């Protein structure tokens, strides 16, 4: 099978014949094939069985014709070997049994060896590199702040009350937690690259809850450490966050060869703030996929027009695919992106 190069080329800001496209959360409950597997296994069981994780990773590659595969795993898997207890409760999202509150709690977190303690993730990567034959594989981890927010809150959060209270009232505890997470997450990402991940993405999904000055003090040095660990191995690194309009210059400083943009800012405006020395990924609103096809098409074309055929654009959503998204619309976007951008090139 021919090797699909356009995603890797766009990450390196090389010209491509058509804009590459993949979707965050491209595997998941909106796909009937995924729901069939989820009837038999929990989310964590899927992740812990490398053959099944690999199969779920392949489902959207086969169904959609995307230009990259993203490993099926979760940003919270490292919580298991850290010894904090992880469960995905029905309808509630993730639940962490022993949230971290004090310096003693941080010290009690067990540093782990990714290659052995999360060996099932590495095995899934090795299976996928053979099975994908030519479609590039993206590995990933959560950024220290986003993972810390779950570990402190004990689950999902709207206001990040406990997280920001810790930052403001017990900064030494917050820094100690971020320091420890930056070490284990760096090792985890490096292990994925050694196992065969060709690109990695660092998800800082909830970082938009912070002001620029809090980001600079409490987050930037730790994200930088994780991003640098991967960049040193010469693979493209995608640095993703949402609600980041005011943070983009600092996010750029933290690192990443590709920066994720959400839909709150037009793609060309975001790219201008970042500078054209970095590639960008984004930025269709995931809810656009619920609109009628002509409206969806107009909005896909708008993103591509704003990218203007400049080298270094990877088409994606501004955040992950939502649960009840129509599969046919997702497939239609893949074709729209390839068709429109291939006509755009050279214009
Ligand atoms: O993108 C992919 O296809 C790869 C798989 C993937 C999952 N989670 C599987 C999953 C990826 C990249 C993630 C990342 C992740 N996990 C993030 C960052 C991305 C983002 O969306 O901001 C976050 C914040 C998490 C934490 C997490 N995992 C939450 C909050 C939830 C519950 C939310 C929900 O929709 O119920 C999960 C569960 C989860 N992880 C699902 C999937 C497909 C839900 C489906 C299921 O339970 O089967």
PDB file of N, CA and C in Angstrom, residues 160-197:
ATOM      1  N   UNK A 160     -13.451  24.579  37.521  1.00  0.00           N
ATOM      2  CA  UNK A 160     -12.093  24.272  38.001  1.00  0.00           C
ATOM      3  C   UNK A 160     -11.835  24.924  39.363  1.00  0.00           C
ATOM      4  N   UNK A 161     -12.862  24.840  40.192  1.00  0.00           N
ATOM      5  CA  UNK A 161     -12.815  25.504  41.491  1.00  0.00           C
ATOM      6  C   UNK A 161     -11.673  24.981  42.366  1.00  0.00           C
ATOM      7  N   UNK A 162     -11.582  23.656  42.519  1.00  0.00           N
ATOM      8  CA  UNK A 162     -10.533  23.093  43.393  1.00  0.00           C
ATOM      9  C   UNK A 162      -9.156  23.301  42.791  1.00  0.00           C
ATOM     10  N   UNK A 163      -9.076  23.186  41.469  1.00  0.00           N
ATOM     11  CA  UNK A 163      -7.776  23.315  40.791  1.00  0.00           C
ATOM     12  C   UNK A 163      -7.220  24.726  40.986  1.00  0.00           C
ATOM     13  N   UNK A 164      -8.068  25.734  40.712  1.00  0.00           N
ATOM     14  CA  UNK A 164      -7.586  27.113  40.805  1.00  0.00           C
ATOM     15  C   UNK A 164      -7.436  27.555  42.262  1.00  0.00           C
ATOM     16  N   UNK A 165      -8.277  26.980  43.141  1.00  0.00           N
ATOM     17  CA  UNK A 165      -8.093  27.293  44.558  1.00  0.00           C
ATOM     18  C   UNK A 165      -6.738  26.776  45.034  1.00  0.00           C
ATOM     19  N   UNK A 166      -6.360  25.570  44.593  1.00  0.00           N
ATOM     20  CA  UNK A 166      -5.033  25.046  44.967  1.00  0.00           C
ATOM     21  C   UNK A 166      -3.923  25.956  44.429  1.00  0.00           C
ATOM     22  N   UNK A 167      -4.073  26.386  43.167  1.00  0.00           N
ATOM     23  CA  UNK A 167      -3.079  27.290  42.559  1.00  0.00           C
ATOM     24  C   UNK A 167      -2.876  28.549  43.394  1.00  0.00           C
ATOM     25  N   UNK A 168      -4.009  29.111  43.853  1.00  0.00           N
ATOM     26  CA  UNK A 168      -3.948  30.408  44.526  1.00  0.00           C
ATOM     27  C   UNK A 168      -3.661  30.287  46.023  1.00  0.00           C
ATOM     28  N   UNK A 169      -4.033  29.134  46.628  1.00  0.00           N
ATOM     29  CA  UNK A 169      -3.878  29.012  48.087  1.00  0.00           C
ATOM     30  C   UNK A 169      -2.709  28.130  48.503  1.00  0.00           C
ATOM     31  N   UNK A 170      -2.373  27.157  47.669  1.00  0.00           N
ATOM     32  CA  UNK A 170      -1.282  26.238  48.013  1.00  0.00           C
ATOM     33  C   UNK A 170      -0.412  26.019  46.769  1.00  0.00           C
ATOM     34  N   UNK A 171       0.218  27.103  46.279  1.00  0.00           N
ATOM     35  CA  UNK A 171       0.947  26.986  45.005  1.00  0.00           C
ATOM     36  C   UNK A 171       2.056  25.931  45.049  1.00  0.00           C
ATOM     37  N   UNK A 172       2.643  25.695  46.248  1.00  0.00           N
ATOM     38  CA  UNK A 172       3.725  24.695  46.320  1.00  0.00           C
ATOM     39  C   UNK A 172       3.184  23.294  46.037  1.00  0.00           C
ATOM     40  N   UNK A 173       1.951  23.020  46.436  1.00  0.00           N
ATOM     41  CA  UNK A 173       1.343  21.706  46.148  1.00  0.00           C
ATOM     42  C   UNK A 173       1.062  21.606  44.649  1.00  0.00           C
ATOM     43  N   UNK A 174       0.490  22.678  44.084  1.00  0.00           N
ATOM     44  CA  UNK A 174       0.182  22.668  42.655  1.00  0.00           C
ATOM     45  C   UNK A 174       1.454  22.479  41.833  1.00  0.00           C
ATOM     46  N   UNK A 175       2.514  23.226  42.148  1.00  0.00           N
ATOM     47  CA  UNK A 175       3.777  23.092  41.396  1.00  0.00           C
ATOM     48  C   UNK A 175       4.358  21.688  41.537  1.00  0.00           C
ATOM     49  N   UNK A 176       4.276  21.115  42.743  1.00  0.00           N
ATOM     50  CA  UNK A 176       4.826  19.762  42.947  1.00  0.00           C
ATOM     51  C   UNK A 176       4.065  18.741  42.096  1.00  0.00           C
ATOM     52  N   UNK A 177       2.733  18.899  42.033  1.00  0.00           N
ATOM     53  CA  UNK A 177       1.916  17.997  41.215  1.00  0.00           C
ATOM     54  C   UNK A 177       2.279  18.145  39.733  1.00  0.00           C
ATOM     55  N   UNK A 178       2.386  19.389  39.265  1.00  0.00           N
ATOM     56  CA  UNK A 178       2.706  19.641  37.850  1.00  0.00           C
ATOM     57  C   UNK A 178       4.095  19.101  37.511  1.00  0.00           C
ATOM     58  N   UNK A 179       5.040  19.272  38.429  1.00  0.00           N
ATOM     59  CA  UNK A 179       6.402  18.777  38.198  1.00  0.00           C
ATOM     60  C   UNK A 179       6.378  17.249  38.025  1.00  0.00           C
ATOM     61  N   UNK A 180       5.686  16.573  38.944  1.00  0.00           N
ATOM     62  CA  UNK A 180       5.625  15.108  38.880  1.00  0.00           C
ATOM     63  C   UNK A 180       4.917  14.645  37.600  1.00  0.00           C
ATOM     64  N   UNK A 181       3.813  15.313  37.260  1.00  0.00           N
ATOM     65  CA  UNK A 181       3.083  14.933  36.040  1.00  0.00           C
ATOM     66  C   UNK A 181       3.917  15.190  34.798  1.00  0.00           C
ATOM     67  N   UNK A 182       4.681  16.283  34.791  1.00  0.00           N
ATOM     68  CA  UNK A 182       5.462  16.573  33.581  1.00  0.00           C
ATOM     69  C   UNK A 182       6.516  15.497  33.349  1.00  0.00           C
ATOM     70  N   UNK A 183       7.040  14.911  34.417  1.00  0.00           N
ATOM     71  CA  UNK A 183       8.025  13.830  34.262  1.00  0.00           C
ATOM     72  C   UNK A 183       7.349  12.560  33.736  1.00  0.00           C
ATOM     73  N   UNK A 184       6.252  12.139  34.368  1.00  0.00           N
ATOM     74  CA  UNK A 184       5.636  10.874  33.925  1.00  0.00           C
ATOM     75  C   UNK A 184       5.023  11.012  32.524  1.00  0.00           C
ATOM     76  N   UNK A 185       4.455  12.181  32.220  1.00  0.00           N
ATOM     77  CA  UNK A 185       3.844  12.356  30.899  1.00  0.00           C
ATOM     78  C   UNK A 185       4.907  12.446  29.800  1.00  0.00           C
ATOM     79  N   UNK A 186       6.051  13.074  30.103  1.00  0.00           N
ATOM     80  CA  UNK A 186       7.162  13.085  29.130  1.00  0.00           C
ATOM     81  C   UNK A 186       7.595  11.658  28.824  1.00  0.00           C
ATOM     82  N   UNK A 187       7.789  10.862  29.888  1.00  0.00           N
ATOM     83  CA  UNK A 187       8.230   9.474  29.684  1.00  0.00           C
ATOM     84  C   UNK A 187       7.204   8.672  28.890  1.00  0.00           C
ATOM     85  N   UNK A 188       5.937   8.916  29.174  1.00  0.00           N
ATOM     86  CA  UNK A 188       4.848   8.200  28.492  1.00  0.00           C
ATOM     87  C   UNK A 188       4.841   8.529  26.992  1.00  0.00           C
ATOM     88  N   UNK A 189       5.019   9.822  26.680  1.00  0.00           N
ATOM     89  CA  UNK A 189       5.015  10.244  25.281  1.00  0.00           C
ATOM     90  C   UNK A 189       6.240   9.702  24.543  1.00  0.00           C
ATOM     91  N   UNK A 190       7.383   9.761  25.194  1.00  0.00           N
ATOM     92  CA  UNK A 190       8.623   9.247  24.588  1.00  0.00           C
ATOM     93  C   UNK A 190       8.490   7.739  24.335  1.00  0.00           C
ATOM     94  N   UNK A 191       7.889   7.006  25.282  1.00  0.00           N
ATOM     95  CA  UNK A 191       7.695   5.553  25.098  1.00  0.00           C
ATOM     96  C   UNK A 191       6.798   5.289  23.886  1.00  0.00           C
ATOM     97  N   UNK A 192       5.778   6.122  23.692  1.00  0.00           N
ATOM     98  CA  UNK A 192       4.892   5.938  22.526  1.00  0.00           C
ATOM     99  C   UNK A 192       5.649   6.170  21.221  1.00  0.00           C
ATOM    100  N   UNK A 193       6.542   7.149  21.225  1.00  0.00           N
ATOM    101  CA  UNK A 193       7.327   7.419  20.006  1.00  0.00           C
ATOM    102  C   UNK A 193       8.272   6.240  19.745  1.00  0.00           C
ATOM    103  N   UNK A 194       8.921   5.739  20.795  1.00  0.00           N
ATOM    104  CA  UNK A 194       9.796   4.578  20.618  1.00  0.00           C
ATOM    105  C   UNK A 194       9.012   3.365  20.114  1.00  0.00           C
ATOM    106  N   UNK A 195       7.755   3.230  20.550  1.00  0.00           N
ATOM    107  CA  UNK A 195       6.935   2.089  20.106  1.00  0.00           C
ATOM    108  C   UNK A 195       6.480   2.256  18.651  1.00  0.00           C
ATOM    109  N   UNK A 196       6.527   3.498  18.113  1.00  0.00           N
ATOM    110  CA  UNK A 196       6.189   3.669  16.698  1.00  0.00           C
ATOM    111  C   UNK A 196       5.242   4.808  16.353  1.00  0.00           C
ATOM    112  N   UNK A 197       4.784   5.592  17.332  1.00  0.00           N
ATOM    113  CA  UNK A 197       3.922   6.741  17.000  1.00  0.00           C
ATOM    114  C   UNK A 197       4.728   7.718  16.132  1.00  0.00           C
TER     115      UNK A 197
END
